[in-house]
Amino acid sequence: MSVQQHQGFVQPARRVAYEVIAAVRESDAYANLLLPTRIQRAALSTADAALATELTYGTLRMQGYYDLVIAEAAGRPVSAIDPAILDVLRLGAHQLLATRVATHAAVNESVELARQVGSRAATGFTNGVLRTISRSTPEEWRERVLAGAGSADDRLAAEHSHPVWVVRAFRQSLRLEGREDELEDLLIADNAAPRVNMVALPGITTAEETAGLGRPNEYSPVGFMLAGGDPVHLVTDHDGRIRVQDEGSQLAALTLSRARPITPGERWLDLCAGPGGKAALLAAEARAGGAELVANELVPARATLVRRALSAVPGTVPVWELDGTRIAVNHSEEFDRILLDAPCTGLGALRRRPEARWRKLPRDVAELSDLQSGLIDAALGALKPGGLLAYVTCSPHIAESRGIVATAFRKWGDRVRAVDTAAVVQGLSGRPLDLPGDGTSVQLWPHRHGTDAMFITLLERSA
């Protein structure tokens, strides 16, 4: 029985939130892609759209914590609860423990949802569990849940709703910077709604067009924080010349394009260009400096997105659909600059993709590491002697970032030189960044810089 058949019984915002949460579980949907469509289809008001967004993202972010609460309140593990009813309970628990939604509204509408997606018997169970949750304060539930933690990492994982293996990976990466004490700040930042950041493609967008839309970024010189309004409409109104883009992504692309002056006629490659955000910025930079950009994306659907993103930039940017790991076979030593924004776990963007933390597993890191090593090897092969490679991941996991670069150095030896990446980033930044380490790589962090946890390393091929 579908939810839509009973639209009168559940507030539209809650129904939309439930549908997205269920789709994430059932079909591996991406909440950030599906939610806007469902909001539009339901014709939600601005206030209801905001509520649906908060309920969806809040529930998905804190799912791990809510499961511990639900298991305690239900007296059984969540694995023994019907998945559809568990979604209802998670959504209800979020309203009871983290919002100002009235208890009667959270419980009654959750019970109605349970009736629609489950059975009559499920309504009694749902009512009982949520009534139990509502009888204790959020602080009491926190103490109860944390009392069961077996270690410091277990406690952090439970309280801040991250898988334990992700907590340990973050701790390891921060430890390399001597900043292990920032771990909890990072976990808290992952559970906060990110600001809406825009990029204004340089040389194509005028200062008059961006005036009054927001305040300039702290670090990236080509973007701003949106003051308000619908970013989708802003992108459409400017034909993609103004785009939504995290400040960390802007810095990653600019690190390559502004590492040294551009010589007209240079050939650049964006090796894994999908969905095209960094490619559009690189294309604008290449156009301004007289360079030529080629974008490559293996997956046809993502290549379509790249072409759409590049349409904002005057001129033609070729989009190839080649296997990046074999790019050097027919294009050996062809490019002056290459961006390798490698496929990764995305653990650095958990604010924007809250479900990713539950979807990724440690074995994904190992599988992706093989691909990342193959791609960086191919990229170095396609680079001219003296050319620059920017290796970028939206993940701070050491195996996906420093580990891949170390492997490349072992293979390429003195044919590759480390560039002072931190100096390049500091040189283009609007204000100094707090970047501990030896400078050969840059790790951005949500809690320290307000960006995604982007990893950037510049390499120069010396021979």
mmCIF file of C-alpha atoms in Angstrom, residues 5-200:
data_model
loop_
_atom_site.group_PDB
_atom_site.id
_atom_site.type_symbol
_atom_site.label_atom_id
_atom_site.label_comp_id
_atom_site.label_asym_id
_atom_site.label_seq_id
_atom_site.Cartn_x
_atom_site.Cartn_y
_atom_site.Cartn_z
ATOM 1 C CA GLN A 5 -2.851 6.742 -1.304
ATOM 2 C CA HIS A 6 -3.258 8.350 2.122
ATOM 3 C CA GLN A 7 -1.981 11.826 1.546
ATOM 4 C CA GLY A 8 -4.535 13.376 3.893
ATOM 5 C CA PHE A 9 -3.253 11.648 6.999
ATOM 6 C CA VAL A 10 0.393 12.652 7.129
ATOM 7 C CA GLN A 11 1.816 16.126 6.767
ATOM 8 C CA PRO A 12 3.384 16.435 3.276
ATOM 9 C CA ALA A 13 6.824 17.370 4.629
ATOM 10 C CA ARG A 14 6.957 14.220 6.775
ATOM 11 C CA ARG A 15 5.722 12.098 3.902
ATOM 12 C CA VAL A 16 8.406 13.446 1.556
ATOM 13 C CA ALA A 17 11.093 12.888 4.200
ATOM 14 C CA TYR A 18 9.924 9.323 4.743
ATOM 15 C CA GLU A 19 9.853 8.566 1.010
ATOM 16 C CA VAL A 20 13.431 9.780 0.550
ATOM 17 C CA ILE A 21 14.707 7.904 3.622
ATOM 18 C CA ALA A 22 13.010 4.724 2.386
ATOM 19 C CA ALA A 23 14.432 5.171 -1.132
ATOM 20 C CA VAL A 24 17.932 5.578 0.285
ATOM 21 C CA ARG A 25 17.527 2.238 2.073
ATOM 22 C CA GLU A 26 15.684 0.339 -0.640
ATOM 23 C CA SER A 27 17.438 1.463 -3.816
ATOM 24 C CA ASP A 28 20.658 3.190 -2.732
ATOM 25 C CA ALA A 29 19.190 6.553 -3.756
ATOM 26 C CA TYR A 30 21.185 9.711 -3.088
ATOM 27 C CA ALA A 31 19.243 11.999 -0.774
ATOM 28 C CA ASN A 32 20.793 15.173 -2.174
ATOM 29 C CA LEU A 33 19.589 14.245 -5.672
ATOM 30 C CA LEU A 34 16.195 12.756 -4.813
ATOM 31 C CA LEU A 35 14.960 15.210 -2.185
ATOM 32 C CA PRO A 36 14.687 18.296 -4.462
ATOM 33 C CA THR A 37 12.671 16.253 -6.970
ATOM 34 C CA ARG A 38 10.289 14.966 -4.315
ATOM 35 C CA ILE A 39 9.854 18.430 -2.838
ATOM 36 C CA GLN A 40 9.027 19.826 -6.258
ATOM 37 C CA ARG A 41 6.645 16.988 -7.069
ATOM 38 C CA ALA A 42 4.807 17.504 -3.775
ATOM 39 C CA ALA A 43 4.673 21.280 -4.419
ATOM 40 C CA LEU A 44 5.791 21.990 -0.861
ATOM 41 C CA SER A 45 5.772 25.527 0.445
ATOM 42 C CA THR A 46 9.121 27.084 1.379
ATOM 43 C CA ALA A 47 8.514 26.311 5.057
ATOM 44 C CA ASP A 48 7.496 22.718 4.366
ATOM 45 C CA ALA A 49 10.457 22.232 2.034
ATOM 46 C CA ALA A 50 12.771 23.384 4.802
ATOM 47 C CA LEU A 51 11.089 20.998 7.263
ATOM 48 C CA ALA A 52 11.317 18.067 4.831
ATOM 49 C CA THR A 53 14.998 18.828 4.278
ATOM 50 C CA GLU A 54 15.745 19.015 7.996
ATOM 51 C CA LEU A 55 13.853 15.797 8.732
ATOM 52 C CA THR A 56 15.505 13.904 5.880
ATOM 53 C CA TYR A 57 19.091 14.966 6.448
ATOM 54 C CA GLY A 58 18.826 14.954 10.236
ATOM 55 C CA THR A 59 17.419 11.436 10.297
ATOM 56 C CA LEU A 60 20.000 10.077 7.845
ATOM 57 C CA ARG A 61 22.911 11.729 9.668
ATOM 58 C CA MET A 62 21.927 10.473 13.108
ATOM 59 C CA GLN A 63 20.631 7.089 11.983
ATOM 60 C CA GLY A 64 23.304 5.156 13.893
ATOM 61 C CA TYR A 65 22.538 6.940 17.150
ATOM 62 C CA TYR A 66 18.772 6.623 16.705
ATOM 63 C CA ASP A 67 19.143 2.892 16.076
ATOM 64 C CA LEU A 68 20.777 2.528 19.483
ATOM 65 C CA VAL A 69 17.918 4.454 21.092
ATOM 66 C CA ILE A 70 15.266 2.475 19.208
ATOM 67 C CA ALA A 71 16.857 -0.859 20.131
ATOM 68 C CA GLU A 72 16.838 0.155 23.793
ATOM 69 C CA ALA A 73 13.247 1.386 23.669
ATOM 70 C CA ALA A 74 11.982 -1.608 21.662
ATOM 71 C CA GLY A 75 13.872 -4.188 23.687
ATOM 72 C CA ARG A 76 15.164 -5.847 20.537
ATOM 73 C CA PRO A 77 17.931 -5.208 17.980
ATOM 74 C CA VAL A 78 16.949 -3.034 15.050
ATOM 75 C CA SER A 79 17.803 -5.934 12.735
ATOM 76 C CA ALA A 80 14.686 -7.627 14.108
ATOM 77 C CA ILE A 81 12.440 -4.710 13.094
ATOM 78 C CA ASP A 82 10.722 -4.541 9.705
ATOM 79 C CA PRO A 83 12.870 -2.142 7.612
ATOM 80 C CA ALA A 84 9.948 0.076 6.593
ATOM 81 C CA ILE A 85 8.824 0.431 10.207
ATOM 82 C CA LEU A 86 12.413 1.078 11.270
ATOM 83 C CA ASP A 87 12.496 4.015 8.844
ATOM 84 C CA VAL A 88 9.320 5.366 10.474
ATOM 85 C CA LEU A 89 10.862 4.961 13.921
ATOM 86 C CA ARG A 90 14.087 6.692 12.897
ATOM 87 C CA LEU A 91 12.110 9.620 11.509
ATOM 88 C CA GLY A 92 9.988 9.736 14.660
ATOM 89 C CA ALA A 93 13.027 9.500 16.949
ATOM 90 C CA HIS A 94 14.637 12.427 15.156
ATOM 91 C CA GLN A 95 11.561 14.572 15.730
ATOM 92 C CA LEU A 96 11.385 13.620 19.400
ATOM 93 C CA LEU A 97 15.085 13.967 20.229
ATOM 94 C CA ALA A 98 16.376 16.724 17.970
ATOM 95 C CA THR A 99 13.553 19.030 16.901
ATOM 96 C CA ARG A 100 10.854 21.182 18.439
ATOM 97 C CA VAL A 101 8.087 19.141 16.837
ATOM 98 C CA ALA A 102 5.355 18.539 19.391
ATOM 99 C CA THR A 103 5.401 15.016 20.858
ATOM 100 C CA HIS A 104 1.799 14.287 19.896
ATOM 101 C CA ALA A 105 2.435 15.303 16.287
ATOM 102 C CA ALA A 106 5.649 13.264 16.018
ATOM 103 C CA VAL A 107 4.042 10.161 17.540
ATOM 104 C CA ASN A 108 0.596 10.334 15.958
ATOM 105 C CA GLU A 109 1.825 10.971 12.420
ATOM 106 C CA SER A 110 4.511 8.304 12.782
ATOM 107 C CA VAL A 111 1.839 5.819 13.815
ATOM 108 C CA GLU A 112 -0.205 6.797 10.783
ATOM 109 C CA LEU A 113 2.854 6.362 8.560
ATOM 110 C CA ALA A 114 3.420 2.930 10.095
ATOM 111 C CA ARG A 115 -0.160 1.982 9.250
ATOM 112 C CA GLN A 116 0.332 3.068 5.651
ATOM 113 C CA VAL A 117 3.651 1.331 5.029
ATOM 114 C CA GLY A 118 3.315 -1.605 7.408
ATOM 115 C CA SER A 119 0.359 -3.205 9.071
ATOM 116 C CA ARG A 120 -2.186 -2.572 11.800
ATOM 117 C CA ALA A 121 0.004 -4.551 14.192
ATOM 118 C CA ALA A 122 2.920 -2.258 13.359
ATOM 119 C CA THR A 123 0.989 0.775 14.578
ATOM 120 C CA GLY A 124 0.871 -0.533 18.137
ATOM 121 C CA PHE A 125 4.578 -1.336 18.082
ATOM 122 C CA THR A 126 5.460 2.070 16.624
ATOM 123 C CA ASN A 127 3.274 3.837 19.165
ATOM 124 C CA GLY A 128 4.852 1.915 22.029
ATOM 125 C CA VAL A 129 8.436 2.528 20.978
ATOM 126 C CA LEU A 130 7.972 6.240 20.328
ATOM 127 C CA ARG A 131 5.993 6.736 23.566
ATOM 128 C CA THR A 132 8.874 5.077 25.412
ATOM 129 C CA ILE A 133 11.384 7.377 23.717
ATOM 130 C CA SER A 134 9.286 10.437 24.525
ATOM 131 C CA ARG A 135 9.209 9.642 28.253
ATOM 132 C CA SER A 136 12.952 10.369 28.630
ATOM 133 C CA THR A 137 14.818 13.553 27.791
ATOM 134 C CA PRO A 138 17.433 13.649 25.023
ATOM 135 C CA GLU A 139 20.110 13.978 27.722
ATOM 136 C CA GLU A 140 18.840 10.880 29.515
ATOM 137 C CA TRP A 141 18.905 8.908 26.271
ATOM 138 C CA ARG A 142 22.414 10.114 25.566
ATOM 139 C CA GLU A 143 23.649 8.897 28.943
ATOM 140 C CA ARG A 144 21.867 5.568 28.493
ATOM 141 C CA VAL A 145 23.307 4.967 25.019
ATOM 142 C CA LEU A 146 26.844 6.007 25.895
ATOM 143 C CA ALA A 147 26.855 3.795 28.976
ATOM 144 C CA GLY A 148 27.043 0.831 26.614
ATOM 145 C CA ALA A 149 30.133 2.054 24.729
ATOM 146 C CA GLY A 150 33.137 -0.230 25.127
ATOM 147 C CA SER A 151 35.922 2.152 24.081
ATOM 148 C CA ALA A 152 36.609 5.816 23.407
ATOM 149 C CA ASP A 153 36.058 5.307 19.670
ATOM 150 C CA ASP A 154 32.852 3.350 20.315
ATOM 151 C CA ARG A 155 31.626 6.236 22.449
ATOM 152 C CA LEU A 156 32.442 8.855 19.807
ATOM 153 C CA ALA A 157 30.875 6.699 17.105
ATOM 154 C CA ALA A 158 27.669 6.260 19.102
ATOM 155 C CA GLU A 159 27.314 9.857 20.233
ATOM 156 C CA HIS A 160 28.097 11.423 16.865
ATOM 157 C CA SER A 161 26.534 8.724 14.721
ATOM 158 C CA HIS A 162 29.499 7.580 12.652
ATOM 159 C CA PRO A 163 30.624 3.994 11.987
ATOM 160 C CA VAL A 164 33.552 3.109 14.269
ATOM 161 C CA TRP A 165 35.861 2.382 11.326
ATOM 162 C CA VAL A 166 35.256 5.900 9.968
ATOM 163 C CA VAL A 167 36.032 7.417 13.386
ATOM 164 C CA ARG A 168 39.314 5.471 13.484
ATOM 165 C CA ALA A 169 40.212 6.552 9.936
ATOM 166 C CA PHE A 170 39.602 10.204 10.823
ATOM 167 C CA ARG A 171 41.643 9.839 13.997
ATOM 168 C CA GLN A 172 44.557 8.368 12.041
ATOM 169 C CA SER A 173 44.540 11.194 9.500
ATOM 170 C CA LEU A 174 44.321 13.917 12.150
ATOM 171 C CA ARG A 175 47.106 12.230 14.132
ATOM 172 C CA LEU A 176 49.460 12.679 11.173
ATOM 173 C CA GLU A 177 48.898 16.409 11.508
ATOM 174 C CA GLY A 178 49.392 16.333 15.264
ATOM 175 C CA ARG A 179 45.734 17.330 15.643
ATOM 176 C CA GLU A 180 44.133 14.206 17.054
ATOM 177 C CA ASP A 181 42.431 16.366 19.656
ATOM 178 C CA GLU A 182 40.244 17.827 16.903
ATOM 179 C CA LEU A 183 38.481 14.520 16.228
ATOM 180 C CA GLU A 184 35.278 15.312 18.098
ATOM 181 C CA ASP A 185 35.067 18.752 16.461
ATOM 182 C CA LEU A 186 35.252 17.010 13.083
ATOM 183 C CA LEU A 187 32.469 14.568 13.956
ATOM 184 C CA ILE A 188 30.286 17.442 15.150
ATOM 185 C CA ALA A 189 30.960 19.367 11.932
ATOM 186 C CA ASP A 190 29.941 16.330 9.877
ATOM 187 C CA ASN A 191 26.498 16.506 11.482
ATOM 188 C CA ALA A 192 25.953 20.189 10.790
ATOM 189 C CA ALA A 193 24.187 21.473 7.693
ATOM 190 C CA PRO A 194 26.797 22.859 5.274
ATOM 191 C CA ARG A 195 26.613 26.414 4.029
ATOM 192 C CA VAL A 196 25.620 26.972 0.408
ATOM 193 C CA ASN A 197 28.748 27.915 -1.497
ATOM 194 C CA MET A 198 28.758 29.251 -5.051
ATOM 195 C CA VAL A 199 31.485 29.694 -7.644
ATOM 196 C CA ALA A 200 31.400 32.478 -10.218
#
